[in-house]
Amino acid sequence: MTNDVLDCALGHARRYLAGLEDGPVGSTIGLEGLRERLDKPLGREGLPASEVIDQLVRDAAPGLVASAGGRFFGWVLGGAVPAAVAADWLTSIWDQNAALYACSPAAAIVEEVAGAWLKDLLGLPMQASFAFVTGCQMAHVTCLAAARHALLKKRGWSVEEDGLAGAPAVRILTSEHGHGSIARAVGLLGLGRKNIVRLATDTHGRIEPLALADALDGTRPTILVLQAGDIATGAYDDFETLIPMAKAGNAWVHVDGAFGLWAAASPTKRQLMRGAAEAHSWATDGHKWLNVPFDSGYAFISDADAHRAALSYRAAYLTHDDDARDQIDWNPDWSRRARGFATYAALRQLGRAGVAGIVDRSCEHTRALVEGLRNLPSVEIVSEPVVNQALVRFRDMRAGAGEADHDHRTDAVVERVNASGEAFFSGSTWNGRRVMRISVCNWRTNAADVDRTLAAIRNALA
Ligand SMILES: *Cc1c(COP(=O)(O)O)cnc(C)c1O
């Protein structure tokens, strides 16, 4: 029975991948339609496993978004390279609990090895500790928990034992544009969103050094969050200038590099990361630019002792190993998926050149999309690509049209492109104006996808 349902799933998987070229990119069904298809009475008796899978595939199909394919440019999602998908399947078959070395020696060693590969690829200090987490959001939580521990310990306060009530307030300096996952991490860790200080940026979203100088006082516990790749513009903060300033002001420096940290893996983009290795912690994703399936983020922390002190826990029923790396000492989870296998497989399939190739090609395709749009009537390039992100606005060409009309037309064009099923984009607001985001992070995207997407946008403009 197990084999039958796996054969059945393999068949569906093959057909899904084969259909990525021809099928619509966006979902083709509304909320009510999906509920009708999927909301079945939960019967007393179960169903044969293959029947469950056949029905699931049939019912879910119109509500799936082809973000695994090459013409999906919404948000910052990423696809999945074949070896990583296959390793991810086997992770479920093996069903290891990657909490402790003792629960799965292979899962522990694979994380140990892949963690070292990642530090090397990303140009981070080799003595940094790391954690394989669910995504960049939890990487921020992990890194900022270590920061909170270190900053308060210096002031004679054990936050893990004593809590935060009565502790000195920790300030979090970040850009006006900083990603929302930072505010969520700050909220979860009890640091208080009111303690976030938004620093002024230049027009690309990079923190102004003078704004940082004004905010640092050298005495209050402070975390500076810098960006390697702004979610909207892809801009990189000036690490070489800002990190030494922050360190002189006794701040902990954390880098949000959810997608942008991967520039370090490309010889042609690496200069964007100059000076970033001097920070205290770094957060990034495997499921974005590396193209590992979802459920893959990484936290790196230069002060391994602070990291371990913030997260480690000992319980009588656990079996700890003195020589191996028990993941529970570094991760916020207890039981957890052995997510290291997928990363390990992706890195081995791609090699250094393969990772650099995904980064470079995504940047080239982003540039090609922008160049293809630049001279079309009504197109305004709001943000030129630094890496794989760009912002475009579609102006309303009627006489007397104002910003609100341009906003409206921009959203309408995005909707029309998405409704065509040929490509998928998401919108955003940048400096108060609606824009279409271009985000290329899928290993499958090729020049033909770019041409087909440009044709779909031209159609939508017509
Ligand atoms: C996607 C993203 C995040 C959040 O990462 P998740 O993997 O979704 O948790 C944080 N920061 C930036 C810049 C991002 O692009």
Short mmCIF file of C-alpha atoms and ligand atoms in Angstrom, two decimals:
data_model
loop_
_atom_site.label_atom_id
_atom_site.label_comp_id
_atom_site.label_asym_id
_atom_site.label_seq_id
_atom_site.Cartn_x
_atom_site.Cartn_y
_atom_site.Cartn_z
CA MET A 1 0.00 0.00 0.00
CA THR A 2 2.84 2.39 0.81
CA ASN A 3 4.46 1.66 -2.53
CA ASP A 4 1.21 2.19 -4.42
CA VAL A 5 0.62 5.63 -3.01
CA LEU A 6 4.22 6.64 -3.61
CA ASP A 7 3.98 5.53 -7.24
CA CYS A 8 0.77 7.50 -7.47
CA ALA A 9 2.47 10.62 -6.03
CA LEU A 10 5.44 10.17 -8.36
CA GLY A 11 3.08 10.12 -11.34
CA HIS A 12 1.38 13.31 -10.17
CA ALA A 13 4.76 14.95 -9.54
CA ARG A 14 6.00 14.12 -13.03
CA ARG A 15 2.82 15.43 -14.65
CA TYR A 16 2.93 18.60 -12.56
CA LEU A 17 6.51 19.40 -13.53
CA ALA A 18 5.84 18.58 -17.20
CA GLY A 19 2.86 20.95 -17.12
CA LEU A 20 4.74 23.93 -15.65
CA GLU A 21 5.55 25.23 -19.16
CA ASP A 22 1.97 25.22 -20.40
CA GLY A 23 -0.25 25.70 -17.40
CA PRO A 24 -1.32 29.07 -15.98
CA VAL A 25 1.16 30.60 -13.51
CA GLY A 26 -1.35 32.01 -11.03
CA SER A 27 -4.24 30.32 -9.27
CA THR A 28 -7.33 30.06 -11.46
CA ILE A 29 -10.01 29.67 -8.83
CA GLY A 30 -11.59 31.86 -6.15
CA LEU A 31 -11.83 31.36 -2.42
CA GLU A 32 -15.32 29.87 -2.42
CA GLY A 33 -14.53 27.49 -5.26
CA LEU A 34 -11.52 26.12 -3.44
CA ARG A 35 -13.45 25.70 -0.21
CA GLU A 36 -16.13 23.81 -2.07
CA ARG A 37 -13.60 21.46 -3.60
CA LEU A 38 -11.57 20.79 -0.48
CA ASP A 39 -14.00 21.04 2.43
CA LYS A 40 -15.32 17.48 2.58
CA PRO A 41 -16.99 15.86 5.55
CA LEU A 42 -14.42 14.03 7.68
CA GLY A 43 -15.93 10.56 7.58
CA ARG A 44 -15.74 7.91 10.29
CA GLU A 45 -13.91 5.55 7.97
CA GLY A 46 -10.78 6.53 6.11
CA LEU A 47 -10.03 6.14 2.40
CA PRO A 48 -7.38 4.21 0.53
CA ALA A 49 -4.16 6.26 0.49
CA SER A 50 -3.93 6.51 -3.32
CA GLU A 51 -7.50 7.74 -3.53
CA VAL A 52 -6.72 10.45 -0.97
CA ILE A 53 -3.77 11.63 -3.04
CA ASP A 54 -5.64 11.48 -6.36
CA GLN A 55 -8.45 13.58 -4.91
CA LEU A 56 -6.10 16.01 -3.22
CA VAL A 57 -4.25 16.63 -6.46
CA ARG A 58 -7.48 17.06 -8.42
CA ASP A 59 -9.10 19.37 -5.86
CA ALA A 60 -6.03 21.50 -5.10
CA ALA A 61 -4.82 21.87 -8.71
CA PRO A 62 -6.59 25.14 -9.67
CA GLY A 63 -5.50 26.72 -6.37
CA LEU A 64 -1.81 25.99 -6.83
CA VAL A 65 0.51 28.81 -7.87
CA ALA A 66 3.29 27.82 -10.26
CA SER A 67 6.03 29.42 -8.19
CA ALA A 68 8.07 26.30 -8.98
CA GLY A 69 8.20 27.46 -12.61
CA GLY A 70 10.22 30.03 -14.51
CA ARG A 71 7.63 32.77 -15.08
CA PHE A 72 6.76 33.46 -11.48
CA PHE A 73 8.15 36.83 -10.31
CA GLY A 74 5.97 37.58 -7.26
CA TRP A 75 7.32 38.51 -3.81
CA VAL A 76 10.70 36.72 -3.36
CA LEU A 77 9.92 33.01 -3.50
CA GLY A 78 12.44 30.83 -5.33
CA GLY A 79 11.93 27.38 -6.84
CA ALA A 80 13.61 24.10 -6.01
CA VAL A 81 16.54 22.39 -7.75
CA PRO A 82 15.96 18.68 -8.52
CA ALA A 83 18.41 17.13 -6.03
CA ALA A 84 16.93 19.25 -3.25
CA VAL A 85 13.38 18.17 -4.13
CA ALA A 86 14.43 14.53 -4.15
CA ALA A 87 16.29 14.86 -0.84
CA ASP A 88 13.23 16.60 0.60
CA TRP A 89 11.06 13.61 -0.39
CA LEU A 90 13.51 11.24 1.25
CA THR A 91 13.55 13.41 4.37
CA SER A 92 9.85 12.54 4.76
CA ILE A 93 10.43 8.87 4.00
CA TRP A 94 13.26 8.66 6.51
CA ASP A 95 11.17 10.68 9.00
CA GLN A 96 14.09 11.56 11.24
CA ASN A 97 13.75 13.79 14.26
CA ALA A 98 16.68 16.17 13.88
CA ALA A 99 16.60 17.41 17.48
CA LEU A 100 19.62 15.50 18.71
CA TYR A 101 22.58 13.65 17.26
CA ALA A 102 21.25 10.54 19.03
CA CYS A 103 17.87 10.72 17.22
CA SER A 104 19.52 10.79 13.81
CA PRO A 105 23.31 10.78 13.58
CA ALA A 106 23.14 11.21 9.79
CA ALA A 107 20.89 14.28 10.00
CA ALA A 108 23.22 15.87 12.57
CA ILE A 109 26.36 15.32 10.53
CA VAL A 110 24.72 16.50 7.30
CA GLU A 111 23.83 19.80 9.02
CA GLU A 112 27.33 20.07 10.43
CA VAL A 113 28.84 19.62 6.96
CA ALA A 114 26.34 21.81 5.10
CA GLY A 115 26.64 24.51 7.77
CA ALA A 116 30.37 24.74 7.08
CA TRP A 117 29.79 24.80 3.30
CA LEU A 118 27.30 27.64 3.71
CA LYS A 119 29.67 29.77 5.80
CA ASP A 120 32.37 29.25 3.20
CA LEU A 121 30.08 30.11 0.26
CA LEU A 122 28.62 33.15 1.97
CA GLY A 123 32.01 34.50 3.06
CA LEU A 124 31.15 34.31 6.77
CA PRO A 125 33.63 33.62 9.58
CA MET A 126 34.27 29.89 9.82
CA GLN A 127 34.08 29.94 13.62
CA ALA A 128 30.49 31.26 13.52
CA SER A 129 27.79 28.98 14.90
CA PHE A 130 24.69 28.27 12.85
CA ALA A 131 21.16 26.90 12.89
CA PHE A 132 18.98 25.40 10.17
CA VAL A 133 15.58 26.95 10.79
CA THR A 134 12.24 27.19 8.98
CA GLY A 135 13.02 30.46 7.22
CA CYS A 136 14.62 33.85 7.57
CA GLN A 137 11.92 34.89 10.04
CA MET A 138 13.07 32.27 12.55
CA ALA A 139 16.70 32.98 11.65
CA HIS A 140 16.07 36.55 12.87
CA VAL A 141 14.50 35.22 16.06
CA THR A 142 17.50 32.95 16.63
CA CYS A 143 20.08 35.66 15.92
CA LEU A 144 18.31 38.35 17.93
CA ALA A 145 17.88 35.93 20.86
CA ALA A 146 21.67 35.58 20.88
CA ALA A 147 22.05 39.37 20.60
CA ARG A 148 19.62 39.92 23.48
CA HIS A 149 21.53 37.40 25.59
CA ALA A 150 24.94 38.96 24.89
CA LEU A 151 23.89 42.60 25.32
CA LEU A 152 22.10 41.99 28.61
CA LYS A 153 24.72 39.62 29.99
CA LYS A 154 27.26 42.42 29.62
CA ARG A 155 25.00 44.42 31.92
CA GLY A 156 24.83 41.63 34.50
CA TRP A 157 21.38 40.43 33.42
CA SER A 158 20.46 36.84 32.54
CA VAL A 159 17.44 37.26 30.28
CA GLU A 160 16.77 33.53 30.03
CA GLU A 161 16.51 33.24 33.83
CA ASP A 162 15.26 36.65 34.91
CA GLY A 163 13.06 37.59 31.97
CA LEU A 164 12.83 41.07 30.56
CA ALA A 165 10.83 42.85 33.26
CA GLY A 166 13.26 45.27 34.89
CA ALA A 167 16.00 44.67 32.32
CA PRO A 168 17.55 47.61 30.48
CA ALA A 169 15.60 48.29 27.28
CA VAL A 170 17.31 47.09 24.10
CA ARG A 171 17.06 49.49 21.17
CA ILE A 172 16.84 48.16 17.63
CA LEU A 173 18.15 50.49 14.96
CA THR A 174 17.05 49.66 11.45
CA SER A 175 16.15 51.25 8.16
CA GLU A 176 12.86 52.94 7.38
CA HIS A 177 12.22 50.09 4.97
CA GLY A 178 13.45 47.12 7.05
CA HIS A 179 11.54 43.88 6.43
CA GLY A 180 8.54 43.17 8.68
CA SER A 181 10.11 39.95 9.92
CA ILE A 182 12.47 42.08 12.03
CA ALA A 183 9.55 43.77 13.82
CA ARG A 184 7.95 40.35 14.36
CA ALA A 185 11.16 38.93 15.83
CA VAL A 186 11.44 41.97 18.10
CA GLY A 187 7.84 41.45 19.24
CA LEU A 188 8.28 37.72 19.84
CA LEU A 189 11.45 38.24 21.85
CA GLY A 190 9.74 40.78 24.10
CA LEU A 191 12.12 43.54 23.05
CA GLY A 192 9.15 45.76 22.22
CA ARG A 193 8.43 47.26 18.84
CA LYS A 194 8.39 50.70 20.43
CA ASN A 195 12.14 50.26 20.86
CA ILE A 196 12.67 50.09 17.11
CA VAL A 197 14.33 53.27 15.85
CA ARG A 198 13.90 53.82 12.11
CA LEU A 199 17.00 55.39 10.57
CA ALA A 200 16.83 57.66 7.54
CA THR A 201 17.90 56.16 4.21
CA ASP A 202 18.99 57.38 0.81
CA THR A 203 16.70 57.01 -2.20
CA HIS A 204 17.72 53.36 -2.67
CA GLY A 205 16.85 52.45 0.91
CA ARG A 206 20.40 52.37 2.31
CA ILE A 207 20.94 53.65 5.85
CA GLU A 208 22.55 57.10 5.98
CA PRO A 209 25.79 56.94 8.02
CA LEU A 210 24.96 60.28 9.66
CA ALA A 211 21.63 58.92 10.85
CA LEU A 212 23.43 55.98 12.44
CA ALA A 213 26.02 58.26 14.06
CA ASP A 214 23.21 60.30 15.61
CA ALA A 215 21.46 57.23 16.98
CA LEU A 216 24.48 55.53 18.58
CA ASP A 217 25.29 56.50 22.16
CA GLY A 218 27.72 53.74 23.17
CA THR A 219 25.94 53.01 26.45
CA ARG A 220 22.41 51.72 25.91
CA PRO A 221 22.15 48.09 24.68
CA THR A 222 21.68 48.41 20.94
CA ILE A 223 21.15 46.12 17.95
CA LEU A 224 21.74 47.51 14.47
CA VAL A 225 19.93 45.61 11.71
CA LEU A 226 21.42 46.08 8.25
CA GLN A 227 20.10 44.83 4.94
CA ALA A 228 21.86 42.73 2.35
CA GLY A 229 19.19 43.13 -0.30
CA ASP A 230 16.25 45.41 0.42
CA ILE A 231 12.97 43.57 -0.30
CA ALA A 232 11.90 46.31 -2.73
CA THR A 233 15.05 47.65 -4.35
CA GLY A 234 17.61 44.93 -3.60
CA ALA A 235 19.90 47.64 -2.15
CA TYR A 236 22.78 46.69 0.14
CA ASP A 237 23.76 48.79 3.12
CA ASP A 238 27.29 50.17 3.17
CA PHE A 239 28.68 47.53 5.52
CA GLU A 240 32.25 48.83 5.33
CA THR A 241 31.19 52.18 6.74
CA LEU A 242 28.31 51.24 9.04
CA ILE A 243 29.61 48.12 10.80
CA PRO A 244 32.81 49.69 12.24
CA MET A 245 30.73 52.68 13.42
CA ALA A 246 28.22 50.40 15.14
CA LYS A 247 30.95 48.31 16.73
CA ALA A 248 32.68 51.42 18.05
CA GLY A 249 29.29 52.28 19.56
CA ASN A 250 29.08 48.83 21.24
CA ALA A 251 26.11 47.73 19.13
CA TRP A 252 25.40 44.18 17.97
CA VAL A 253 25.15 44.17 14.18
CA HIS A 254 22.68 41.80 12.53
CA VAL A 255 22.37 41.42 8.76
CA ASP A 256 19.03 40.58 7.10
CA GLY A 257 20.19 38.85 3.95
CA ALA A 258 17.13 36.69 3.26
CA PHE A 259 17.95 36.57 -0.43
CA GLY A 260 20.77 39.09 -0.79
CA LEU A 261 23.40 37.26 1.26
CA TRP A 262 23.78 34.93 -1.75
CA ALA A 263 25.52 37.70 -3.68
CA ALA A 264 28.60 36.57 -1.75
CA ALA A 265 28.54 33.31 -3.72
CA SER A 266 28.93 35.13 -7.04
CA PRO A 267 32.33 36.50 -8.07
CA THR A 268 30.57 39.26 -10.05
CA LYS A 269 28.24 40.37 -7.21
CA ARG A 270 30.42 39.69 -4.20
CA GLN A 271 31.57 43.30 -3.86
CA LEU A 272 28.07 44.22 -2.62
CA MET A 273 28.85 42.22 0.53
CA ARG A 274 32.18 43.92 1.25
CA GLY A 275 32.60 44.32 5.01
CA ALA A 276 29.48 42.28 5.87
CA ALA A 277 31.49 39.46 7.45
CA GLU A 278 32.38 41.85 10.30
CA ALA A 279 28.79 41.75 11.64
CA HIS A 280 27.76 39.65 14.66
CA SER A 281 24.95 37.68 13.05
CA TRP A 282 23.44 36.96 9.64
CA ALA A 283 20.10 35.54 8.55
CA THR A 284 19.29 34.11 5.15
CA ASP A 285 17.05 31.66 3.35
CA GLY A 286 17.66 28.42 1.50
CA HIS A 287 14.15 28.50 0.01
CA LYS A 288 14.71 31.75 -1.89
CA TRP A 289 17.84 32.17 -3.98
CA LEU A 290 19.46 28.80 -3.26
CA ASN A 291 16.29 27.09 -4.57
CA VAL A 292 15.80 24.58 -1.79
CA PRO A 293 12.11 23.64 -1.17
CA PHE A 294 10.29 25.63 1.51
CA ASP A 295 11.11 25.23 5.19
CA SER A 296 14.72 26.30 4.83
CA GLY A 297 16.40 29.25 6.53
CA TYR A 298 19.83 29.70 8.13
CA ALA A 299 21.06 31.69 11.11
CA PHE A 300 24.78 32.38 11.63
CA ILE A 301 26.21 33.90 14.79
CA SER A 302 29.81 34.94 15.40
CA ASP A 303 29.50 34.61 19.19
CA ALA A 304 28.77 30.88 19.42
CA ASP A 305 28.65 31.03 23.24
CA ALA A 306 25.89 33.64 23.19
CA HIS A 307 23.99 31.61 20.61
CA ARG A 308 24.18 28.44 22.66
CA ALA A 309 23.38 30.18 25.94
CA ALA A 310 20.26 31.73 24.40
CA LEU A 311 18.83 28.46 23.05
CA SER A 312 20.32 25.42 24.71
CA TYR A 313 18.27 23.41 27.18
CA ARG A 314 18.97 20.27 29.15
CA ALA A 315 16.31 17.75 30.16
CA ALA A 316 16.75 14.41 31.90
CA TYR A 317 15.15 12.33 29.15
CA LEU A 318 17.31 13.71 26.34
CA THR A 319 20.48 11.99 25.28
CA HIS A 320 23.18 14.54 24.63
CA ASP A 321 26.39 13.85 22.86
CA ASP A 322 29.60 15.50 24.02
CA ASP A 323 31.39 15.33 20.70
CA ALA A 324 28.64 15.74 18.12
CA ARG A 325 26.47 18.77 17.45
CA ASP A 326 23.03 18.42 19.07
CA GLN A 327 20.76 20.70 17.05
CA ILE A 328 18.58 21.50 20.06
CA ASP A 329 21.48 23.55 21.45
CA TRP A 330 21.24 25.96 18.49
CA ASN A 331 17.65 25.84 17.25
CA PRO A 332 14.45 27.30 18.66
CA ASP A 333 12.55 24.06 17.91
CA TRP A 334 12.54 20.83 19.87
CA SER A 335 11.40 18.05 17.49
CA ARG A 336 12.18 19.16 13.98
CA ARG A 337 12.36 18.13 10.35
CA ALA A 338 15.78 16.99 9.16
CA ARG A 339 15.86 19.91 6.78
CA GLY A 340 19.62 19.77 6.33
CA PHE A 341 19.34 16.98 3.75
CA ALA A 342 17.73 19.24 1.12
CA THR A 343 20.36 21.94 1.56
CA TYR A 344 23.15 19.39 1.44
CA ALA A 345 21.75 17.96 -1.81
CA ALA A 346 21.22 21.39 -3.41
CA LEU A 347 24.79 22.46 -2.67
CA ARG A 348 26.24 19.23 -4.01
CA GLN A 349 24.17 19.35 -7.19
CA LEU A 350 25.03 22.98 -7.88
CA GLY A 351 28.60 23.26 -6.67
CA ARG A 352 30.06 26.74 -6.21
CA ALA A 353 29.66 27.52 -9.90
CA GLY A 354 26.05 26.42 -9.90
CA VAL A 355 25.11 28.68 -6.98
CA ALA A 356 26.92 31.60 -8.60
CA GLY A 357 25.16 30.75 -11.86
CA ILE A 358 21.67 31.03 -10.30
CA VAL A 359 22.61 34.39 -8.77
CA ASP A 360 24.14 35.76 -11.98
CA ARG A 361 21.40 34.50 -14.29
CA SER A 362 18.64 35.88 -12.04
CA CYS A 363 20.33 39.27 -12.10
CA GLU A 364 20.69 39.14 -15.91
CA HIS A 365 17.04 38.16 -16.38
CA THR A 366 15.93 40.97 -14.06
CA ARG A 367 18.00 43.37 -16.15
CA ALA A 368 16.51 41.96 -19.38
CA LEU A 369 12.94 42.39 -18.07
CA VAL A 370 13.71 46.00 -17.14
CA GLU A 371 15.35 46.74 -20.51
CA GLY A 372 12.43 45.12 -22.32
CA LEU A 373 9.97 47.35 -20.48
CA ARG A 374 11.96 50.58 -20.39
CA ASN A 375 10.93 51.94 -23.78
CA LEU A 376 7.31 50.83 -23.77
CA PRO A 377 4.80 53.69 -23.58
CA SER A 378 3.74 54.60 -20.03
CA VAL A 379 6.46 52.52 -18.32
CA GLU A 380 8.48 54.17 -15.59
CA ILE A 381 11.41 52.28 -14.04
CA VAL A 382 11.11 53.29 -10.39
CA SER A 383 14.06 51.27 -9.14
CA GLU A 384 16.85 49.96 -11.38
CA PRO A 385 18.04 46.46 -10.45
CA VAL A 386 21.01 46.20 -8.09
CA VAL A 387 20.63 42.43 -8.10
CA ASN A 388 17.42 40.49 -8.84
CA GLN A 389 14.76 43.02 -7.76
CA ALA A 390 13.35 45.99 -9.65
CA LEU A 391 10.31 48.27 -9.39
CA VAL A 392 8.18 49.40 -12.32
CA ARG A 393 5.22 51.77 -12.56
CA PHE A 394 2.66 52.02 -15.36
CA ARG A 395 1.46 55.56 -15.85
CA ASP A 396 -2.03 56.50 -16.87
CA MET A 397 -1.47 58.32 -20.18
CA ARG A 398 -4.76 60.23 -20.23
CA ALA A 399 -4.37 64.00 -20.12
CA GLY A 400 -4.56 65.33 -16.58
CA ALA A 401 -3.98 61.93 -14.94
CA GLY A 402 -2.46 62.17 -11.47
CA GLU A 403 -0.55 59.88 -9.09
CA ALA A 404 -3.73 58.13 -7.95
CA ASP A 405 -4.50 57.28 -11.59
CA HIS A 406 -0.97 55.96 -12.10
CA ASP A 407 -1.42 53.87 -8.94
CA HIS A 408 -4.65 52.49 -10.27
CA ARG A 409 -3.24 51.68 -13.70
CA THR A 410 -0.20 49.98 -12.16
CA ASP A 411 -2.38 47.65 -10.12
CA ALA A 412 -4.64 47.05 -13.12
CA VAL A 413 -1.73 46.06 -15.37
CA VAL A 414 -0.40 43.62 -12.75
CA GLU A 415 -3.86 42.11 -12.45
CA ARG A 416 -4.17 41.77 -16.22
CA VAL A 417 -0.76 40.09 -16.59
CA ASN A 418 -1.57 37.68 -13.76
CA ALA A 419 -5.00 36.92 -15.20
CA SER A 420 -3.38 36.00 -18.52
CA GLY A 421 -1.71 33.06 -16.79
CA GLU A 422 1.49 33.82 -18.70
CA ALA A 423 3.43 35.27 -15.79
CA PHE A 424 2.89 36.37 -12.22
CA PHE A 425 3.97 39.56 -10.45
CA SER A 426 3.07 41.14 -7.13
CA GLY A 427 2.65 44.80 -6.32
CA SER A 428 3.93 47.03 -3.56
CA THR A 429 4.05 50.64 -2.45
CA TRP A 430 7.38 52.46 -2.69
CA ASN A 431 7.69 56.04 -1.49
CA GLY A 432 3.91 56.28 -1.45
CA ARG A 433 3.45 55.08 -5.04
CA ARG A 434 2.09 51.76 -6.30
CA VAL A 435 4.66 49.70 -8.20
CA MET A 436 4.99 46.29 -9.81
CA ARG A 437 7.80 44.29 -8.24
CA ILE A 438 10.11 42.27 -10.47
CA SER A 439 11.79 39.51 -8.50
CA VAL A 440 13.71 36.73 -10.23
CA CYS A 441 14.94 33.91 -8.01
CA ASN A 442 14.04 30.71 -9.74
CA TRP A 443 16.76 28.50 -11.21
CA ARG A 444 14.38 27.56 -14.06
CA THR A 445 13.87 31.08 -15.42
CA ASN A 446 15.47 31.39 -18.86
CA ALA A 447 15.60 33.85 -21.76
CA ALA A 448 12.48 32.34 -23.36
CA ASP A 449 10.57 32.94 -20.11
CA VAL A 450 11.71 36.55 -20.16
CA ASP A 451 10.50 37.01 -23.77
CA ARG A 452 7.16 35.36 -23.08
CA THR A 453 6.71 37.52 -19.98
CA LEU A 454 7.51 40.71 -21.88
CA ALA A 455 4.96 39.74 -24.53
CA ALA A 456 2.35 39.22 -21.79
CA ILE A 457 3.07 42.66 -20.33
CA ARG A 458 2.90 44.29 -23.79
CA ASN A 459 -0.49 42.65 -24.27
CA ALA A 460 -1.69 43.87 -20.92
CA LEU A 461 -0.64 47.43 -21.79
CA ALA A 462 -2.38 47.35 -25.17
C1 LIG B 1 11.61 36.86 2.64
C2 LIG B 1 12.31 37.83 3.50
C3 LIG B 1 12.30 37.70 4.88
C4 LIG B 1 11.50 36.62 5.58
O1 LIG B 1 11.98 35.36 5.24
P1 LIG B 1 11.10 34.05 5.40
O2 LIG B 1 11.91 33.00 4.77
O3 LIG B 1 9.83 34.32 4.66
O4 LIG B 1 10.89 33.82 6.86
C5 LIG B 1 13.04 38.60 5.62
N1 LIG B 1 13.74 39.58 5.03
C6 LIG B 1 13.77 39.76 3.68
C7 LIG B 1 14.59 40.86 3.10
C8 LIG B 1 13.06 38.88 2.87
O5 LIG B 1 13.11 39.01 1.54
#
